[in-house]
CSV table of C-alpha atoms in Angstrom, one decimal:
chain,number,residue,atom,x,y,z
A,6,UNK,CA,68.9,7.2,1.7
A,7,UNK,CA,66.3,9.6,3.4
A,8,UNK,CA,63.2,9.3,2.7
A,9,UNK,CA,61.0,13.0,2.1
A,10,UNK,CA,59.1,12.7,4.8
A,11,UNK,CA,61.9,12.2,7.3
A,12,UNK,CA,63.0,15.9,6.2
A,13,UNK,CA,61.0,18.3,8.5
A,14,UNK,CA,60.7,21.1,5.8
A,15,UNK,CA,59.1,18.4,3.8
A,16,UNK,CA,57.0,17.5,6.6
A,17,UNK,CA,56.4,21.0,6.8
A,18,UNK,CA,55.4,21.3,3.2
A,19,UNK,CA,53.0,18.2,2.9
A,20,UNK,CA,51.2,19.0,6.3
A,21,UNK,CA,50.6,22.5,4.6
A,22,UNK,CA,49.3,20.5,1.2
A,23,UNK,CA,47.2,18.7,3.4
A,24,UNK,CA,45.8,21.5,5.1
A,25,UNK,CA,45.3,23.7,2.4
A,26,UNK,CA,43.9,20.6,0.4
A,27,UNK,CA,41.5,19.1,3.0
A,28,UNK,CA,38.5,20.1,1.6
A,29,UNK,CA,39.2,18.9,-1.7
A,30,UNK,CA,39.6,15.4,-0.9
A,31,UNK,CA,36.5,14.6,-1.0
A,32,UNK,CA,36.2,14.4,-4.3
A,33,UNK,CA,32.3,14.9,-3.6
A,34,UNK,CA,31.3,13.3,-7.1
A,35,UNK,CA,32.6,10.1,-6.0
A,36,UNK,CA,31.8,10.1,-2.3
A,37,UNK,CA,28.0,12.1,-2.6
A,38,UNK,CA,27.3,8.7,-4.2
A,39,UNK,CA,28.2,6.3,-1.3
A,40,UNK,CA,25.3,5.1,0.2
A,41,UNK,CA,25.2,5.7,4.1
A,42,UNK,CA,26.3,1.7,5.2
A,43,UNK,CA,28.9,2.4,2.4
A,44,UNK,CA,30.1,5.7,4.2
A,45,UNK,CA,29.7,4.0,7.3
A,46,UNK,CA,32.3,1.4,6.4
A,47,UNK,CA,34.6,3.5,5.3
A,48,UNK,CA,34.7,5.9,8.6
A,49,UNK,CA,35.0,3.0,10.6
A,50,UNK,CA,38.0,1.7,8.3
A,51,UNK,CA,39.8,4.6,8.3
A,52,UNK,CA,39.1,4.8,12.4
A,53,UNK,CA,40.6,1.2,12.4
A,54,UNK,CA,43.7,2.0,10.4
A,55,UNK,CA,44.8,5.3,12.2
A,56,UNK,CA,44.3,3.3,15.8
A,57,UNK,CA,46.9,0.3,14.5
A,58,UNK,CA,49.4,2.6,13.4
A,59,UNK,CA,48.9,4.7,17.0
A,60,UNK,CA,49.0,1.6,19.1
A,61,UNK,CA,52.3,0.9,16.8
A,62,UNK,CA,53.7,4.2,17.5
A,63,UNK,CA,52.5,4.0,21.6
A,64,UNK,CA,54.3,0.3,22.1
A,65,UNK,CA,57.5,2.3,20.6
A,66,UNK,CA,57.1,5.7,22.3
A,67,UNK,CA,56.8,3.3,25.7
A,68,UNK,CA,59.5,1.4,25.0
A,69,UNK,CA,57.4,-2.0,24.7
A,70,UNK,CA,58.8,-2.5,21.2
A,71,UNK,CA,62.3,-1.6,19.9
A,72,UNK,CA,61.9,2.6,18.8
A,73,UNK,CA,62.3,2.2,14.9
A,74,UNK,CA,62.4,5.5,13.2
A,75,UNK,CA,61.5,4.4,9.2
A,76,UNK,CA,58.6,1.9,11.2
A,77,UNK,CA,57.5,5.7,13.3
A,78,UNK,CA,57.6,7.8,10.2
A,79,UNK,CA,55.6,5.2,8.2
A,80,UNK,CA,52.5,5.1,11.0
A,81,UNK,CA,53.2,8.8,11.9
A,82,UNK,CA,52.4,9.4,7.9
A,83,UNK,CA,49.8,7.3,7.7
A,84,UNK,CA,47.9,8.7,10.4
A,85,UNK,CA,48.5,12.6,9.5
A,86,UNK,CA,47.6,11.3,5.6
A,87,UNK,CA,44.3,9.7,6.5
A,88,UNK,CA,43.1,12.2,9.3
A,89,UNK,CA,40.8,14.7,7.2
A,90,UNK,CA,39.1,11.7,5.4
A,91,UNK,CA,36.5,11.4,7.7
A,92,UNK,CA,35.0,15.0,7.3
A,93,UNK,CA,36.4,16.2,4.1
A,94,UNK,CA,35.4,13.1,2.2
A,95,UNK,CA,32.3,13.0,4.2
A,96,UNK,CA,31.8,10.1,5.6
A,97,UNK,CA,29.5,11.8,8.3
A,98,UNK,CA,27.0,12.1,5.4
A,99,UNK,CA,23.4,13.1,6.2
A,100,UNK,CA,21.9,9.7,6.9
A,101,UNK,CA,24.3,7.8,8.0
A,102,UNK,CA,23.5,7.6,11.7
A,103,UNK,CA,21.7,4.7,11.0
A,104,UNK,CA,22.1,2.3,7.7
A,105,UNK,CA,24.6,-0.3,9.7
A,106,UNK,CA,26.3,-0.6,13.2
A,107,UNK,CA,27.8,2.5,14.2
A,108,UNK,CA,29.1,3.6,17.4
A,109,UNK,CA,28.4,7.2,16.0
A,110,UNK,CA,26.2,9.6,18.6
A,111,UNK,CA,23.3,11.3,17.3
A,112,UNK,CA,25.3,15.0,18.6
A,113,UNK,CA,27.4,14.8,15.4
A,114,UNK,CA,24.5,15.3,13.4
A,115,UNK,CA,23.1,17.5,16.4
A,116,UNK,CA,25.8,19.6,16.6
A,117,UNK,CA,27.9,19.8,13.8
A,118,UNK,CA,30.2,22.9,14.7
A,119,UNK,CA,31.2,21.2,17.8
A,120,UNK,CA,31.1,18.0,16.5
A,121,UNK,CA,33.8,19.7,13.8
A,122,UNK,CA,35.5,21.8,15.9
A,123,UNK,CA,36.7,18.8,18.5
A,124,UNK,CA,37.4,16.6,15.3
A,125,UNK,CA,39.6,19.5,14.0
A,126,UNK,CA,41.9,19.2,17.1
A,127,UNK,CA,42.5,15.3,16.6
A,128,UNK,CA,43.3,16.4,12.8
A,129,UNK,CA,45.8,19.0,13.9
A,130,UNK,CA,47.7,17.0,16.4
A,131,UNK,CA,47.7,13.9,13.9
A,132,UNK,CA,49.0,16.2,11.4
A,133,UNK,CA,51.7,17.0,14.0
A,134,UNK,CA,53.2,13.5,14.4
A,135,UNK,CA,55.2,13.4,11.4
A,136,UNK,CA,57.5,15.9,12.1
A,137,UNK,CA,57.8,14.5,15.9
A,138,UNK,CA,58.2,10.8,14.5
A,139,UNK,CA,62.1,10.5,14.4
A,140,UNK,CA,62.4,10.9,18.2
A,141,UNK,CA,61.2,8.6,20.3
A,142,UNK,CA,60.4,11.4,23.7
A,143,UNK,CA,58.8,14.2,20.7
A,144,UNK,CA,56.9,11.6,19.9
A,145,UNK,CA,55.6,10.1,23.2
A,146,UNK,CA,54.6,14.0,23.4
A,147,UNK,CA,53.0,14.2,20.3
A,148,UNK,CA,51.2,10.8,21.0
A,149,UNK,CA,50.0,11.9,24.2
A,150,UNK,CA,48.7,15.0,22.7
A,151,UNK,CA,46.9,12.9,19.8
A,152,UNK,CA,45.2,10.9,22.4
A,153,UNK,CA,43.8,13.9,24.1
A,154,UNK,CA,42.1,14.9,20.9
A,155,UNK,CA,41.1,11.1,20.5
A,156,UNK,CA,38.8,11.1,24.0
A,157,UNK,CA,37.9,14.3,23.8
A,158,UNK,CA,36.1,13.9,20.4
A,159,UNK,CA,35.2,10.1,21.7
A,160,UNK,CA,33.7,11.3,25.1
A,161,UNK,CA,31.0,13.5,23.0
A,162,UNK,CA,30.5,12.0,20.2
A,163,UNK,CA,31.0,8.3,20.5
A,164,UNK,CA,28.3,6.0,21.9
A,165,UNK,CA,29.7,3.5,24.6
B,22,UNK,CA,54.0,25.5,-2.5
B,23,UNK,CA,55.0,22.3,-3.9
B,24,UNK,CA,54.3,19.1,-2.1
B,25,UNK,CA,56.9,16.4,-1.3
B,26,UNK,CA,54.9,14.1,-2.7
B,27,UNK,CA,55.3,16.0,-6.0
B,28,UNK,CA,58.2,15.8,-6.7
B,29,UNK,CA,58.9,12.7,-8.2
B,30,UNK,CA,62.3,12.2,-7.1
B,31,UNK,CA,61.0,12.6,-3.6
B,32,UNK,CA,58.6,9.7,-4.6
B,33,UNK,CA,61.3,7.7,-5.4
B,34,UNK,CA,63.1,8.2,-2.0
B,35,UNK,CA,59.9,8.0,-0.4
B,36,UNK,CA,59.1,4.2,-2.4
B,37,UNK,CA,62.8,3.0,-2.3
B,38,UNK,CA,62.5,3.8,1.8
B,39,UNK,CA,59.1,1.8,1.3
B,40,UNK,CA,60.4,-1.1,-0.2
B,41,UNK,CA,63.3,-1.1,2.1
B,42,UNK,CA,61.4,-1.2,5.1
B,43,UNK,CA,58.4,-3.0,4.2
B,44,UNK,CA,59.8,-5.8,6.3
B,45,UNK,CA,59.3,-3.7,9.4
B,46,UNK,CA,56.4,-2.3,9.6
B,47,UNK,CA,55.2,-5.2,11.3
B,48,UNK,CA,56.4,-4.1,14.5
B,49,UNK,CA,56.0,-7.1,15.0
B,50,UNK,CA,56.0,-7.4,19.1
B,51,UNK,CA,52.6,-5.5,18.7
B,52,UNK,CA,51.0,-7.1,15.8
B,53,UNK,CA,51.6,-10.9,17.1
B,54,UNK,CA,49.3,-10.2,20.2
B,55,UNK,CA,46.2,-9.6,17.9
B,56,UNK,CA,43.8,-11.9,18.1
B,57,UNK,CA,42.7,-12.8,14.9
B,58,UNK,CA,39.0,-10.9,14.7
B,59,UNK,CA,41.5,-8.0,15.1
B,60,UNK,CA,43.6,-8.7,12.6
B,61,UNK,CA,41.0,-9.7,10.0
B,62,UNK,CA,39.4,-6.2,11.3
B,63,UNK,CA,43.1,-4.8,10.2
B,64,UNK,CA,43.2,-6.6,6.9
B,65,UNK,CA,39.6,-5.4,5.8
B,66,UNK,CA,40.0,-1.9,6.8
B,67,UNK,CA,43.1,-1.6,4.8
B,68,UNK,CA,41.6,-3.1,2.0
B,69,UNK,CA,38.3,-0.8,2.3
B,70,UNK,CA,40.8,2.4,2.1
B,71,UNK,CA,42.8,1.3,-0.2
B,72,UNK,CA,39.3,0.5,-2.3
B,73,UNK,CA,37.8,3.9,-1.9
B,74,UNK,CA,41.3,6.0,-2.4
B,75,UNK,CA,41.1,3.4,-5.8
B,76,UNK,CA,37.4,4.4,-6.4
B,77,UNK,CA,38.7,8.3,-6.6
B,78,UNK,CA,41.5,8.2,-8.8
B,79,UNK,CA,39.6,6.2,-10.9
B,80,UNK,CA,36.5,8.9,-11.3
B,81,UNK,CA,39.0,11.6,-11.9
B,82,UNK,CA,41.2,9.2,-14.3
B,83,UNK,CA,38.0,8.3,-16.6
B,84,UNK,CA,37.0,12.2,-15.9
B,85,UNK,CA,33.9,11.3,-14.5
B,86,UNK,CA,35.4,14.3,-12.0
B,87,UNK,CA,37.6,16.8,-12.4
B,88,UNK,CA,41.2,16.1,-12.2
B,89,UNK,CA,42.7,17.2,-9.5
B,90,UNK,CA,47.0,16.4,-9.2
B,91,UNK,CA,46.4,16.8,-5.1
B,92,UNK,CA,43.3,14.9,-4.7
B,93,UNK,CA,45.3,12.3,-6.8
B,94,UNK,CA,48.6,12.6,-5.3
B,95,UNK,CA,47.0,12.4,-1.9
B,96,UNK,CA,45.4,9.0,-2.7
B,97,UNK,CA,47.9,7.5,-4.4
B,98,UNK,CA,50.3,8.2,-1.7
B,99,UNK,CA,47.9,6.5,1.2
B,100,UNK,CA,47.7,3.6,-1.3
B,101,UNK,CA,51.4,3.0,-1.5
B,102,UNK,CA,51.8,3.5,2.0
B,103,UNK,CA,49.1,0.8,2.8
B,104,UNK,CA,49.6,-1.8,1.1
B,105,UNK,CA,52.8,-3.3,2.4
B,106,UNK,CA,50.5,-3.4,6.2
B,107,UNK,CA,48.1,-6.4,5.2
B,108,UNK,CA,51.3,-8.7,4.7
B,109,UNK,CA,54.3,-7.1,6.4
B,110,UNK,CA,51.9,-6.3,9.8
B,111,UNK,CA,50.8,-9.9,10.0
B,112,UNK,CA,47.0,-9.9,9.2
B,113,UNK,CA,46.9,-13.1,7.8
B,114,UNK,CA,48.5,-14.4,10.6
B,115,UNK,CA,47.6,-18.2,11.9
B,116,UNK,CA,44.3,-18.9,12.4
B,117,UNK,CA,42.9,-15.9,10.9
B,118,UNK,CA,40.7,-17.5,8.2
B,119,UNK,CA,38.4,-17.7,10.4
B,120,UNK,CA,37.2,-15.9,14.2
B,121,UNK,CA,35.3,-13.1,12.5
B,122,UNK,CA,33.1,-13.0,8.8
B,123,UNK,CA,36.4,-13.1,6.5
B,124,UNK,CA,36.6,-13.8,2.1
B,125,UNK,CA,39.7,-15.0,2.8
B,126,UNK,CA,40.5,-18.1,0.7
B,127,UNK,CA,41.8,-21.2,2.6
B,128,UNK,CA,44.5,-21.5,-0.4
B,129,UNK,CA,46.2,-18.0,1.6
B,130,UNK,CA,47.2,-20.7,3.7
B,131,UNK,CA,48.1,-23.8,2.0
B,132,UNK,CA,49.5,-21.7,-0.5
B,133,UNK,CA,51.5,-19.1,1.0
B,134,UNK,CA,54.1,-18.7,-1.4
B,135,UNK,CA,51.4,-18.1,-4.6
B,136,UNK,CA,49.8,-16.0,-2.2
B,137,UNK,CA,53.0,-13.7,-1.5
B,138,UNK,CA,53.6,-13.7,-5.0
B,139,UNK,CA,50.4,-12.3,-6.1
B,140,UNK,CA,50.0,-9.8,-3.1
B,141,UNK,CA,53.5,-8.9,-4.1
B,142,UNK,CA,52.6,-7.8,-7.7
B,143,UNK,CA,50.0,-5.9,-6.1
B,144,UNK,CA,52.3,-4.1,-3.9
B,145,UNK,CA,54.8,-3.2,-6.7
B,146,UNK,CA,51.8,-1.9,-8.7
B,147,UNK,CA,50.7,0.3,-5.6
B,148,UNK,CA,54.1,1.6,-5.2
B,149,UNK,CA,54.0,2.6,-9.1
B,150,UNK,CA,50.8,4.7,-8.2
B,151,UNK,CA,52.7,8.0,-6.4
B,152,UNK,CA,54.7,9.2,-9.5
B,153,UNK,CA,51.8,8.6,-12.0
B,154,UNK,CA,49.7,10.7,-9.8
B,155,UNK,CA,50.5,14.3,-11.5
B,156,UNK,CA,49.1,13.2,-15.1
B,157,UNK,CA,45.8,12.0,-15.8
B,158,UNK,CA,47.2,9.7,-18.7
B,159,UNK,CA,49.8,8.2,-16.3
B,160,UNK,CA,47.3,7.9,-13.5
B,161,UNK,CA,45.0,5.9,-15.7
B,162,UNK,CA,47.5,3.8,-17.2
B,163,UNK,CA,48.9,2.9,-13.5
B,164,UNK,CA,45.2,2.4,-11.9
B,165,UNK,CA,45.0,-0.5,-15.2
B,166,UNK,CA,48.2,-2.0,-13.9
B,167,UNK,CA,46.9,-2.1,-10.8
B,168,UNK,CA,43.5,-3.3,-11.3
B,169,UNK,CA,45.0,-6.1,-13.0
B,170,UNK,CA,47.2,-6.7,-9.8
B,171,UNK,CA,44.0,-6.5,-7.5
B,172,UNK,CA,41.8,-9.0,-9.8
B,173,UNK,CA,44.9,-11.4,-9.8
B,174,UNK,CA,45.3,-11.8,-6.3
B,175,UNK,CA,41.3,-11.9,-5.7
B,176,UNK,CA,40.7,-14.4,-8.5
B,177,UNK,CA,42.6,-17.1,-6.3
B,178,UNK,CA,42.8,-16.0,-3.0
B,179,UNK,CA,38.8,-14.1,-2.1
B,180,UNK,CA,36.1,-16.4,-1.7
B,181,UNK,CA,33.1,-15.1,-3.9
């Protein structure tokens, strides 16, 4: 049986949801309320999450692992699912430079629209995986274009 | 446009292909080189996600915010997708009560079978979430079954 998201026009279809939907994930009611350790937390938790599933899908793109398509689709989701959390539920909250360890680089809060704009890229290529997830060279291409968006928001934006 | 996630007998393909494959996402090759700060790291992160996505569909199933069918859909699908990780990618692997600040109970280990059993209930009750998503009713009756999953595993098995 075939899952929905191993249908491409499905793929299609939810990364559309997701795009036209982004900004209401926030539920700001719920989110306005977390307190900047709290937001904190739960940017670097969703950071941690998307990196397992991409050094999941990289060991089977390369060939370290055995390719498993279900195991691809399942990370490949996971990561295009979770990747506008960190804006749209705002997690970058005013404040939350400080308030608990954060790798974070004072240019986020700096710069926003750049800060947004290179984050946007990352969202866009991680909302690209899904559809590339069933073959194991589209996605070593897909990968390779997520990780560009990865350093390139990293490079400006994260402390070392 | 409709979602896949929508439709609920998409959900269904989608949580049948979930169940079926819960026993690979470990990719296992990858996951059994993490040291166990990582995978604690891992465990915690998933949990925090899993907590916040929880925290939203609860505000907008007690209508402390507006119901909104994506917002909801959108969480309750990245909750059924996590929540076969913590056990199925090995994050309470040896040696991972301890290494890094953990509430893991010792009994996780001297008790693995209880342990799979509760977490287990929990991961049915995730996997419920998806088609409840659309209605508020359903939503809130399947966040109660859940809850009740959650509190059963961390009576026995989170250190206060």
């Amino acid at each position: 049986m075939l899952c929905a998201h191993l249908n491409p026009e499905n793929n299609m279809k939810f990364l559309t949801l997701a795009v036209v939907t982004g900004v209401a994930l926030a539920a700001p009611l719920v989110f306005a309320q977390a307190k900047p350790d709290q937001q904190i937390e739960y940017r670097q938790a969703i950071m941690t999450v998307m990196a397992r599933s991409n050094a999941v899908l990289g060991a089977m793109a390369k060939g370290d692992v055995p390719f498993n398509k279900d195991v691809a689709q399942h990370h490949a989701n996971l990561i295009a699912g979770l990747s506008d959390l960190p804006l749209s539920a705002g997690t970058f909250g005013p404040g939350t430079d400080k308030g608990a360890p954060t790798k974070a680089d004072p240019k986020i809060w700096s710069q926003p629209d750049k800060f947004k704009a290179a984050y946007d890229k990352f969202a866009v290529a991680a909302k690209a995986l899904p559809a590339a997830a069933s073959d194991q060279k589209a996605l070593a291409s897909a990968l390779g274009d997520l990780g560009k968006t990865c350093k390139g928001c990293h490079d400006d934006f994260r402390s070392k």
